[in-house]
mmCIF file of C-alpha atoms and ligand atoms in Angstrom:
data_model
loop_
_atom_site.group_PDB
_atom_site.id
_atom_site.type_symbol
_atom_site.label_atom_id
_atom_site.label_comp_id
_atom_site.label_asym_id
_atom_site.label_seq_id
_atom_site.Cartn_x
_atom_site.Cartn_y
_atom_site.Cartn_z
ATOM 1 C CA MET A 1 3.552 -30.191 4.399
ATOM 2 C CA THR A 2 2.606 -31.676 7.747
ATOM 3 C CA ASN A 3 -0.206 -30.537 10.017
ATOM 4 C CA THR A 4 0.577 -30.621 13.688
ATOM 5 C CA ALA A 5 -1.614 -30.510 16.757
ATOM 6 C CA VAL A 6 -4.638 -28.267 17.085
ATOM 7 C CA LEU A 7 -3.678 -25.830 19.818
ATOM 8 C CA THR A 8 -5.835 -23.891 22.206
ATOM 9 C CA GLN A 9 -3.144 -21.805 23.869
ATOM 10 C CA HIS A 10 -3.329 -18.006 23.900
ATOM 11 C CA THR A 11 -0.003 -17.160 22.351
ATOM 12 C CA PHE A 12 0.947 -18.076 18.835
ATOM 13 C CA GLU A 13 3.865 -17.604 16.480
ATOM 14 C CA THR A 14 2.945 -16.731 12.908
ATOM 15 C CA ILE A 15 6.169 -18.222 11.576
ATOM 16 C CA GLU A 16 9.128 -19.958 13.184
ATOM 17 C CA TRP A 17 12.345 -21.625 12.110
ATOM 18 C CA THR A 18 12.592 -25.060 13.745
ATOM 19 C CA PRO A 19 14.854 -28.099 13.276
ATOM 20 C CA ASP A 20 11.930 -29.826 11.489
ATOM 21 C CA GLY A 21 11.326 -27.013 9.018
ATOM 22 C CA VAL A 22 9.506 -23.701 8.745
ATOM 23 C CA VAL A 23 6.440 -23.817 10.992
ATOM 24 C CA MET A 24 3.498 -21.513 10.221
ATOM 25 C CA ILE A 25 0.047 -21.069 11.654
ATOM 26 C CA ASP A 26 -2.380 -22.058 8.864
ATOM 27 C CA GLN A 27 -4.283 -18.825 8.195
ATOM 28 C CA THR A 28 -6.732 -20.488 5.818
ATOM 29 C CA ARG A 29 -8.195 -22.445 8.727
ATOM 30 C CA LEU A 30 -8.504 -19.691 11.306
ATOM 31 C CA PRO A 31 -10.524 -18.958 13.348
ATOM 32 C CA ARG A 32 -12.230 -22.339 13.398
ATOM 33 C CA GLU A 33 -9.028 -24.300 13.897
ATOM 34 C CA THR A 34 -5.593 -23.316 15.150
ATOM 35 C CA VAL A 35 -3.378 -25.613 13.139
ATOM 36 C CA PHE A 36 0.348 -25.317 12.473
ATOM 37 C CA VAL A 37 1.928 -26.622 9.283
ATOM 38 C CA THR A 38 5.562 -27.549 8.847
ATOM 39 C CA CYS A 39 7.130 -26.735 5.476
ATOM 40 C CA ARG A 40 10.011 -29.142 4.986
ATOM 41 C CA ASP A 41 11.506 -27.705 1.796
ATOM 42 C CA TYR A 42 11.455 -24.487 -0.212
ATOM 43 C CA ILE A 43 8.748 -25.774 -2.575
ATOM 44 C CA GLU A 44 6.430 -26.229 0.401
ATOM 45 C CA VAL A 45 7.257 -22.714 1.615
ATOM 46 C CA ALA A 46 6.441 -21.365 -1.871
ATOM 47 C CA ASP A 47 3.137 -23.270 -1.889
ATOM 48 C CA ALA A 48 2.277 -21.915 1.569
ATOM 49 C CA ILE A 49 2.811 -18.337 0.353
ATOM 50 C CA ARG A 50 0.874 -18.898 -2.894
ATOM 51 C CA ASN A 51 -2.050 -20.578 -1.107
ATOM 52 C CA MET A 52 -2.095 -17.944 1.641
ATOM 53 C CA ILE A 53 -1.389 -20.316 4.504
ATOM 54 C CA ILE A 54 0.859 -17.397 5.348
ATOM 55 C CA ARG A 55 -0.041 -13.937 4.060
ATOM 56 C CA GLY A 56 0.478 -10.266 4.800
ATOM 57 C CA ALA A 57 3.456 -8.445 3.309
ATOM 58 C CA PRO A 58 6.006 -8.630 6.172
ATOM 59 C CA ALA A 59 5.136 -12.265 6.996
ATOM 60 C CA ILE A 60 5.524 -13.174 3.329
ATOM 61 C CA GLY A 61 8.989 -11.574 3.436
ATOM 62 C CA VAL A 62 10.001 -13.627 6.479
ATOM 63 C CA ALA A 63 8.633 -16.797 4.854
ATOM 64 C CA ALA A 64 10.585 -16.115 1.662
ATOM 65 C CA ALA A 65 13.830 -15.587 3.612
ATOM 66 C CA MET A 66 13.267 -18.860 5.481
ATOM 67 C CA GLY A 67 12.367 -20.549 2.185
ATOM 68 C CA VAL A 68 15.734 -19.552 0.736
ATOM 69 C CA ALA A 69 17.480 -20.772 3.903
ATOM 70 C CA ILE A 70 15.780 -24.173 3.911
ATOM 71 C CA GLY A 71 16.495 -24.499 0.186
ATOM 72 C CA ALA A 72 20.166 -23.779 0.865
ATOM 73 C CA LEU A 73 20.301 -26.372 3.658
ATOM 74 C CA GLN A 74 19.094 -29.025 1.218
ATOM 75 C CA SER A 75 21.371 -28.084 -1.678
ATOM 76 C CA ASP A 76 24.819 -29.464 -2.454
ATOM 77 C CA ASN A 77 25.370 -27.042 -5.288
ATOM 78 C CA LEU A 78 24.284 -23.605 -4.247
ATOM 79 C CA ASP A 79 25.605 -21.810 -7.318
ATOM 80 C CA ALA A 80 23.258 -23.915 -9.432
ATOM 81 C CA ASP A 81 20.328 -24.095 -6.995
ATOM 82 C CA MET A 82 20.134 -20.580 -5.504
ATOM 83 C CA PRO A 83 18.702 -18.976 -8.681
ATOM 84 C CA VAL A 84 16.059 -21.726 -8.934
ATOM 85 C CA ILE A 85 15.109 -21.454 -5.254
ATOM 86 C CA CYS A 86 14.872 -17.653 -5.431
ATOM 87 C CA GLU A 87 12.909 -17.714 -8.694
ATOM 88 C CA THR A 88 10.408 -20.265 -7.358
ATOM 89 C CA LEU A 89 9.750 -18.166 -4.250
ATOM 90 C CA ALA A 90 9.593 -14.913 -6.236
ATOM 91 C CA LYS A 91 6.868 -16.308 -8.507
ATOM 92 C CA THR A 92 4.402 -16.936 -5.675
ATOM 93 C CA ARG A 93 2.703 -13.539 -5.300
ATOM 94 C CA PRO A 94 3.471 -10.372 -7.281
ATOM 95 C CA THR A 95 2.273 -7.383 -5.228
ATOM 96 C CA ALA A 96 3.868 -7.409 -1.756
ATOM 97 C CA VAL A 97 7.352 -6.025 -2.331
ATOM 98 C CA ASN A 98 8.590 -7.488 0.966
ATOM 99 C CA LEU A 99 8.784 -10.843 -0.833
ATOM 100 C CA PHE A 100 11.327 -9.518 -3.351
ATOM 101 C CA TRP A 101 13.074 -7.420 -0.717
ATOM 102 C CA ALA A 102 13.688 -10.531 1.430
ATOM 103 C CA ILE A 103 14.847 -12.652 -1.511
ATOM 104 C CA ASP A 104 17.254 -9.898 -2.631
ATOM 105 C CA ARG A 105 18.599 -9.653 0.904
ATOM 106 C CA MET A 106 19.268 -13.398 0.987
ATOM 107 C CA LYS A 107 20.879 -13.224 -2.475
ATOM 108 C CA SER A 108 23.262 -10.503 -1.398
ATOM 109 C CA VAL A 109 24.256 -12.390 1.746
ATOM 110 C CA TYR A 110 24.925 -15.389 -0.478
ATOM 111 C CA ALA A 111 27.043 -13.288 -2.832
ATOM 112 C CA SER A 112 29.120 -12.036 0.086
ATOM 113 C CA VAL A 113 29.802 -15.473 1.632
ATOM 114 C CA ARG A 114 29.863 -17.878 -1.314
ATOM 115 C CA HIS A 115 33.644 -18.223 -1.102
ATOM 116 C CA LEU A 116 33.224 -19.932 2.294
ATOM 117 C CA SER A 117 32.604 -23.660 2.859
ATOM 118 C CA LEU A 118 29.136 -25.034 2.046
ATOM 119 C CA ASP A 119 28.355 -25.505 5.733
ATOM 120 C CA GLN A 120 29.400 -21.966 6.565
ATOM 121 C CA VAL A 121 27.333 -20.535 3.720
ATOM 122 C CA ARG A 122 24.265 -22.495 4.826
ATOM 123 C CA GLU A 123 24.744 -21.314 8.405
ATOM 124 C CA ARG A 124 24.979 -17.667 7.292
ATOM 125 C CA LEU A 125 21.778 -17.966 5.277
ATOM 126 C CA VAL A 126 19.875 -19.577 8.148
ATOM 127 C CA THR A 127 21.122 -16.858 10.514
ATOM 128 C CA GLU A 128 20.059 -14.153 8.056
ATOM 129 C CA ALA A 129 16.551 -15.597 7.698
ATOM 130 C CA GLN A 130 16.146 -15.636 11.464
ATOM 131 C CA LYS A 131 17.442 -12.066 11.556
ATOM 132 C CA VAL A 132 14.755 -10.976 9.063
ATOM 133 C CA ARG A 133 12.161 -12.395 11.441
ATOM 134 C CA ASP A 134 13.686 -10.905 14.612
ATOM 135 C CA GLU A 135 14.041 -7.491 13.004
ATOM 136 C CA ASP A 136 10.394 -7.562 11.977
ATOM 137 C CA ILE A 137 9.376 -7.996 15.618
ATOM 138 C CA ALA A 138 11.389 -4.913 16.624
ATOM 139 C CA ILE A 139 10.096 -2.932 13.625
ATOM 140 C CA ASN A 140 6.485 -3.613 14.625
ATOM 141 C CA GLU A 141 7.161 -2.198 18.063
ATOM 142 C CA SER A 142 8.692 0.966 16.618
ATOM 143 C CA ILE A 143 5.769 1.421 14.223
ATOM 144 C CA GLY A 144 3.437 1.109 17.205
ATOM 145 C CA ARG A 145 5.412 3.710 19.143
ATOM 146 C CA HIS A 146 5.296 6.209 16.277
ATOM 147 C CA GLY A 147 1.650 5.539 15.465
ATOM 148 C CA ALA A 148 0.002 5.424 18.894
ATOM 149 C CA PRO A 149 0.002 9.232 19.443
ATOM 150 C CA LEU A 150 -1.981 9.670 16.195
ATOM 151 C CA VAL A 151 -4.917 7.585 17.411
ATOM 152 C CA PRO A 152 -7.653 9.768 18.924
ATOM 153 C CA ASP A 153 -8.689 8.753 22.441
ATOM 154 C CA GLY A 154 -12.264 7.680 23.089
ATOM 155 C CA LYS A 155 -13.042 6.878 19.455
ATOM 156 C CA THR A 156 -13.290 3.882 17.132
ATOM 157 C CA VAL A 157 -10.429 2.892 14.809
ATOM 158 C CA LEU A 158 -11.442 1.415 11.459
ATOM 159 C CA THR A 159 -9.116 -1.097 9.820
ATOM 160 C CA HIS A 160 -9.250 -3.101 6.611
ATOM 161 C CA CYS A 161 -7.850 -6.588 5.958
ATOM 162 C CA ASN A 162 -5.380 -7.973 8.500
ATOM 163 C CA ALA A 163 -2.193 -6.071 9.235
ATOM 164 C CA GLY A 164 -1.658 -7.705 12.590
ATOM 165 C CA ALA A 165 0.475 -10.353 14.255
ATOM 166 C CA LEU A 166 -0.659 -12.833 11.625
ATOM 167 C CA ALA A 167 0.642 -10.611 8.830
ATOM 168 C CA THR A 168 4.034 -10.071 10.476
ATOM 169 C CA ALA A 169 6.400 -11.822 12.841
ATOM 170 C CA GLY A 170 5.577 -9.398 15.655
ATOM 171 C CA PHE A 171 2.424 -7.640 16.829
ATOM 172 C CA GLY A 172 1.485 -6.087 13.544
ATOM 173 C CA THR A 173 1.720 -2.823 11.664
ATOM 174 C CA ALA A 174 -1.796 -1.321 11.646
ATOM 175 C CA LEU A 175 -2.830 -3.550 14.553
ATOM 176 C CA GLY A 176 0.525 -2.763 16.167
ATOM 177 C CA VAL A 177 -0.496 0.913 16.203
ATOM 178 C CA ILE A 178 -3.836 -0.043 17.741
ATOM 179 C CA ARG A 179 -2.179 -2.314 20.319
ATOM 180 C CA ALA A 180 0.319 0.409 21.242
ATOM 181 C CA ALA A 181 -2.496 2.957 21.626
ATOM 182 C CA VAL A 182 -4.342 0.568 23.943
ATOM 183 C CA GLN A 183 -1.138 -0.055 25.907
ATOM 184 C CA ALA A 184 -0.733 3.707 26.245
ATOM 185 C CA GLY A 185 -4.098 3.764 28.002
ATOM 186 C CA LYS A 186 -6.293 5.086 25.198
ATOM 187 C CA LYS A 187 -9.919 4.024 25.348
ATOM 188 C CA ILE A 188 -10.505 2.842 21.836
ATOM 189 C CA ASP A 189 -12.410 0.115 20.084
ATOM 190 C CA VAL A 190 -11.970 -1.296 16.588
ATOM 191 C CA PHE A 191 -14.209 -1.739 13.579
ATOM 192 C CA ALA A 192 -12.829 -4.479 11.326
ATOM 193 C CA ASP A 193 -13.998 -4.518 7.707
ATOM 194 C CA GLU A 194 -14.802 -8.128 6.831
ATOM 195 C CA THR A 195 -12.579 -7.792 3.699
ATOM 196 C CA ARG A 196 -14.215 -9.777 0.934
ATOM 197 C CA PRO A 197 -13.457 -12.110 -0.645
ATOM 198 C CA PHE A 198 -10.802 -13.758 1.564
ATOM 199 C CA LEU A 199 -12.321 -12.396 4.786
ATOM 200 C CA GLN A 200 -9.066 -11.454 6.502
ATOM 201 C CA GLY A 201 -11.004 -8.975 8.661
ATOM 202 C CA THR A 202 -13.689 -11.369 9.861
ATOM 203 C CA ARG A 203 -11.444 -14.378 10.239
ATOM 204 C CA LEU A 204 -8.059 -12.982 11.252
ATOM 205 C CA THR A 205 -8.254 -9.408 12.578
ATOM 206 C CA ALA A 206 -11.312 -10.198 14.701
ATOM 207 C CA TRP A 207 -9.645 -13.368 16.013
ATOM 208 C CA GLU A 208 -6.412 -11.619 16.968
ATOM 209 C CA LEU A 209 -7.994 -8.618 18.622
ATOM 210 C CA GLN A 210 -10.558 -10.666 20.508
ATOM 211 C CA ARG A 211 -7.729 -12.761 21.971
ATOM 212 C CA ASP A 212 -6.102 -9.530 23.146
ATOM 213 C CA GLY A 213 -9.326 -8.336 24.754
ATOM 214 C CA ILE A 214 -9.549 -5.308 22.450
ATOM 215 C CA GLU A 215 -13.213 -4.508 21.787
ATOM 216 C CA THR A 216 -13.827 -5.307 18.137
ATOM 217 C CA THR A 217 -16.870 -5.107 15.874
ATOM 218 C CA ILE A 218 -16.979 -6.733 12.451
ATOM 219 C CA ILE A 219 -18.677 -4.762 9.685
ATOM 220 C CA THR A 220 -19.189 -5.770 6.068
ATOM 221 C CA ASP A 221 -17.114 -3.752 3.613
ATOM 222 C CA ASN A 222 -20.097 -1.793 2.316
ATOM 223 C CA MET A 223 -20.848 -0.442 5.824
ATOM 224 C CA ALA A 224 -17.607 1.555 6.104
ATOM 225 C CA GLY A 225 -19.029 4.719 4.498
ATOM 226 C CA HIS A 226 -22.030 4.683 6.817
ATOM 227 C CA PHE A 227 -19.857 4.564 9.922
ATOM 228 C CA LEU A 228 -17.267 7.036 8.619
ATOM 229 C CA LYS A 229 -20.109 9.529 8.126
ATOM 230 C CA SER A 230 -21.483 8.914 11.620
ATOM 231 C CA GLY A 231 -18.649 10.709 13.448
ATOM 232 C CA ARG A 232 -17.793 7.660 15.511
ATOM 233 C CA ILE A 233 -14.589 6.727 13.659
ATOM 234 C CA GLY A 234 -11.568 8.680 14.951
ATOM 235 C CA CYS A 235 -9.143 7.418 12.323
ATOM 236 C CA VAL A 236 -8.512 4.653 9.823
ATOM 237 C CA VAL A 237 -5.277 2.613 10.043
ATOM 238 C CA VAL A 238 -4.353 0.034 7.408
ATOM 239 C CA GLY A 239 -1.220 -1.814 6.306
ATOM 240 C CA ALA A 240 0.450 -1.821 2.887
ATOM 241 C CA ASP A 241 1.831 -4.285 0.372
ATOM 242 C CA ARG A 242 3.883 -1.826 -1.645
ATOM 243 C CA ILE A 243 4.377 1.923 -1.407
ATOM 244 C CA ALA A 244 5.599 3.824 -4.458
ATOM 245 C CA ALA A 245 8.081 6.719 -4.210
ATOM 246 C CA ASN A 246 5.248 9.278 -4.406
ATOM 247 C CA GLY A 247 3.361 7.690 -1.471
ATOM 248 C CA ASP A 248 0.703 5.846 -3.487
ATOM 249 C CA VAL A 249 -0.141 2.699 -1.526
ATOM 250 C CA ALA A 250 -1.103 -0.764 -2.726
ATOM 251 C CA ASN A 251 -3.060 -2.622 -0.079
ATOM 252 C CA LYS A 252 -5.902 -5.124 0.114
ATOM 253 C CA ILE A 253 -8.717 -4.597 -2.363
ATOM 254 C CA GLY A 254 -11.256 -2.162 -0.889
ATOM 255 C CA THR A 255 -8.663 0.045 0.827
ATOM 256 C CA TYR A 256 -9.036 2.739 -1.837
ATOM 257 C CA SER A 257 -12.803 3.030 -1.277
ATOM 258 C CA VAL A 258 -12.266 3.353 2.478
ATOM 259 C CA ALA A 259 -9.623 6.069 1.930
ATOM 260 C CA VAL A 260 -11.913 8.116 -0.325
ATOM 261 C CA LEU A 261 -14.776 7.815 2.144
ATOM 262 C CA ALA A 262 -12.462 8.803 5.002
ATOM 263 C CA LYS A 263 -11.358 11.967 3.199
ATOM 264 C CA GLU A 264 -14.945 12.852 2.265
ATOM 265 C CA ASN A 265 -15.823 12.634 5.971
ATOM 266 C CA HIS A 266 -12.668 14.385 7.290
ATOM 267 C CA VAL A 267 -11.423 11.251 9.076
ATOM 268 C CA PRO A 268 -7.594 10.830 9.075
ATOM 269 C CA PHE A 269 -6.427 7.850 7.034
ATOM 270 C CA TYR A 270 -3.071 6.336 8.080
ATOM 271 C CA VAL A 271 -0.950 3.612 6.503
ATOM 272 C CA ALA A 272 1.393 1.652 8.809
ATOM 273 C CA ALA A 273 4.238 -0.223 7.129
ATOM 274 C CA PRO A 274 7.927 -1.043 7.492
ATOM 275 C CA ILE A 275 10.537 0.658 5.311
ATOM 276 C CA SER A 276 10.901 -2.706 3.498
ATOM 277 C CA THR A 277 7.447 -2.063 1.982
ATOM 278 C CA LEU A 278 8.732 1.028 0.141
ATOM 279 C CA ASP A 279 9.496 0.554 -3.523
ATOM 280 C CA LEU A 280 11.307 3.741 -4.465
ATOM 281 C CA THR A 281 12.056 2.324 -7.923
ATOM 282 C CA LEU A 282 8.424 3.008 -8.835
ATOM 283 C CA SER A 283 7.538 6.670 -9.276
ATOM 284 C CA SER A 284 3.809 6.091 -8.798
ATOM 285 C CA GLY A 285 1.313 3.451 -7.749
ATOM 286 C CA ASP A 286 0.207 2.922 -11.370
ATOM 287 C CA GLN A 287 3.345 0.803 -11.821
ATOM 288 C CA ILE A 288 2.557 -1.605 -8.964
ATOM 289 C CA PRO A 289 1.609 -5.084 -10.259
ATOM 290 C CA ILE A 290 -1.785 -6.142 -8.958
ATOM 291 C CA GLU A 291 -2.328 -9.827 -8.289
ATOM 292 C CA GLU A 292 -5.417 -11.424 -9.818
ATOM 293 C CA ARG A 293 -6.546 -14.412 -7.779
ATOM 294 C CA ALA A 294 -8.763 -17.403 -8.514
ATOM 295 C CA ALA A 295 -12.435 -16.800 -9.349
ATOM 296 C CA LYS A 296 -13.559 -19.337 -6.812
ATOM 297 C CA GLU A 297 -12.431 -17.066 -3.960
ATOM 298 C CA VAL A 298 -15.360 -14.868 -5.050
ATOM 299 C CA THR A 299 -17.888 -17.441 -6.214
ATOM 300 C CA GLU A 300 -17.487 -20.029 -3.480
ATOM 301 C CA VAL A 301 -18.023 -20.000 0.255
ATOM 302 C CA ARG A 302 -16.296 -22.914 1.958
ATOM 303 C CA GLY A 303 -16.334 -24.920 -1.257
ATOM 304 C CA ILE A 304 -19.999 -24.232 -2.068
ATOM 305 C CA SER A 305 -20.717 -22.192 -5.202
ATOM 306 C CA ILE A 306 -22.964 -19.160 -4.662
ATOM 307 C CA ALA A 307 -22.831 -17.850 -8.249
ATOM 308 C CA PRO A 308 -24.336 -18.982 -11.551
ATOM 309 C CA GLU A 309 -22.215 -21.584 -13.329
ATOM 310 C CA GLY A 310 -19.928 -20.035 -15.983
ATOM 311 C CA ILE A 311 -20.304 -16.395 -14.807
ATOM 312 C CA LYS A 312 -17.350 -14.069 -15.417
ATOM 313 C CA VAL A 313 -15.471 -12.982 -12.277
ATOM 314 C CA ALA A 314 -12.886 -10.303 -11.524
ATOM 315 C CA ASN A 315 -10.742 -10.808 -8.429
ATOM 316 C CA PRO A 316 -7.941 -8.257 -8.062
ATOM 317 C CA ALA A 317 -6.418 -8.886 -4.630
ATOM 318 C CA PHE A 318 -5.172 -5.298 -4.151
ATOM 319 C CA ASP A 319 -5.926 -1.724 -5.142
ATOM 320 C CA VAL A 320 -3.869 1.447 -5.115
ATOM 321 C CA THR A 321 -4.792 4.416 -2.934
ATOM 322 C CA PRO A 322 -3.425 7.686 -4.358
ATOM 323 C CA ASN A 323 -1.231 9.633 -1.930
ATOM 324 C CA ARG A 324 -3.696 12.555 -1.675
ATOM 325 C CA TYR A 325 -6.007 10.412 0.481
ATOM 326 C CA ILE A 326 -3.277 9.476 2.961
ATOM 327 C CA SER A 327 -2.787 11.571 6.119
ATOM 328 C CA GLY A 328 0.476 9.866 7.080
ATOM 329 C CA ILE A 329 2.608 6.775 6.495
ATOM 330 C CA ILE A 330 3.767 5.354 9.822
ATOM 331 C CA THR A 331 7.113 3.549 9.604
ATOM 332 C CA GLU A 332 9.622 2.295 12.153
ATOM 333 C CA ARG A 333 11.670 5.440 11.496
ATOM 334 C CA GLY A 334 8.879 7.946 11.935
ATOM 335 C CA VAL A 335 5.758 9.241 10.204
ATOM 336 C CA ALA A 336 6.013 10.420 6.595
ATOM 337 C CA THR A 337 3.606 13.125 5.468
ATOM 338 C CA ALA A 338 3.033 14.901 2.142
ATOM 339 C CA PRO A 339 4.937 15.628 0.007
ATOM 340 C CA TYR A 340 5.769 11.937 0.165
ATOM 341 C CA THR A 341 8.445 11.887 -2.518
ATOM 342 C CA GLU A 342 10.635 13.870 -0.134
ATOM 343 C CA SER A 343 9.532 12.450 3.223
ATOM 344 C CA LEU A 344 9.776 8.806 2.142
ATOM 345 C CA ARG A 345 13.149 9.286 0.500
ATOM 346 C CA ARG A 346 14.418 10.919 3.697
ATOM 347 C CA LEU A 347 13.143 8.050 5.895
ATOM 348 C CA ALA A 348 14.529 5.418 3.519
ATOM 349 C CA LYS A 349 18.001 6.990 3.697
ATOM 350 C CA ASN A 350 17.856 7.390 7.438
ATOM 351 C CA ALA A 351 19.042 3.846 8.292
HETATM 352 O O1 LIG B 1 -3.673 -10.920 0.370
HETATM 353 P P1 LIG B 1 -3.090 -10.661 1.731
HETATM 354 O O2 LIG B 1 -3.915 -11.187 2.846
HETATM 355 O O3 LIG B 1 -1.645 -11.098 1.803
HETATM 356 O O4 LIG B 1 -3.095 -9.085 1.845
HETATM 357 C C1 LIG B 1 -2.624 -8.505 3.011
HETATM 358 C C2 LIG B 1 -2.767 -7.036 3.056
HETATM 359 O O5 LIG B 1 -3.224 -6.413 2.131
HETATM 360 C C3 LIG B 1 -2.204 -6.352 4.259
HETATM 361 O O6 LIG B 1 -2.951 -5.217 4.576
HETATM 362 C C4 LIG B 1 -0.761 -5.937 3.985
HETATM 363 O O7 LIG B 1 -0.015 -7.016 3.501
HETATM 364 C C5 LIG B 1 -0.097 -5.385 5.183
HETATM 365 S S1 LIG B 1 0.211 -6.617 6.404
HETATM 366 C C6 LIG B 1 1.065 -5.904 7.685
#
């Protein structure tokens, strides 16, 4: 993986297909440094997903699709190599279903074109990966359009983790709703939960929104209840990593606590996510696999240990919010409301 120049420009691409490889903004180094890495083979793409150089469910999906494409470009025997490439990428992170959705999509394109010449097959896979990215940009805009009317004017929006441009190929899901509300002229500001332990809120959401000139305040995760009770928060909007058929939502650890506190204080709690985040094969959120990450994400700050040597650590990266806490699920095809088993199934069919 190669680091390229430190940039200071205002626009950035989270992930791009280039002749040199798959280029990603390195999210582990933001906001201190804006560095782009080039993944030159599918193993490097898999490492980038696993190490969270790229993260956020839709962005992980785009990365996986591009990983399959770059793997295909470098293979002379796709029948033998495709299963290995797909398996390597699928083993990187278990919770965000967009990863598996993108790999399955690439597999089915492969199945439909494998009778063609090697060059033609490679070209089709590269085109498909770029299509996954381009579609994500359009999907973000539609999510924003559907979500913006739900955001109360003159209030603060609370968000958790980063469901923004960095987590997608476009302008975000939850942050896409916020951006669309601002574009529609609503006078809103944002509270960003810091999102321990990886600090996606402090490092990424705050960085993105500040660049856009959207007024943003960072709060530590344990302050959310205090502000939800204060009457200042008009709604909560978060993203999702996997949504079960009954509307239970897996998202960044801490989301569940925010949802319960929102309901207790009569603040609407919205989830913004593309249809590709639905996993209708799971009847409830209890079946969603929850990733456990390294202890040092909790015990270390920038490589310095802050915990007693040898202490036990739990580090689930996600939790599941039961559907009863969710006021609506904002997708590119409209807003699903309870009962979710019916509304989500209807939206999923409505291609
Ligand atoms: O561990 P991460 O940073 O990949 O987790 C990201 C989240 O939980 C996001 O909220 C989710 O993927 C939605 S991103 C549009």
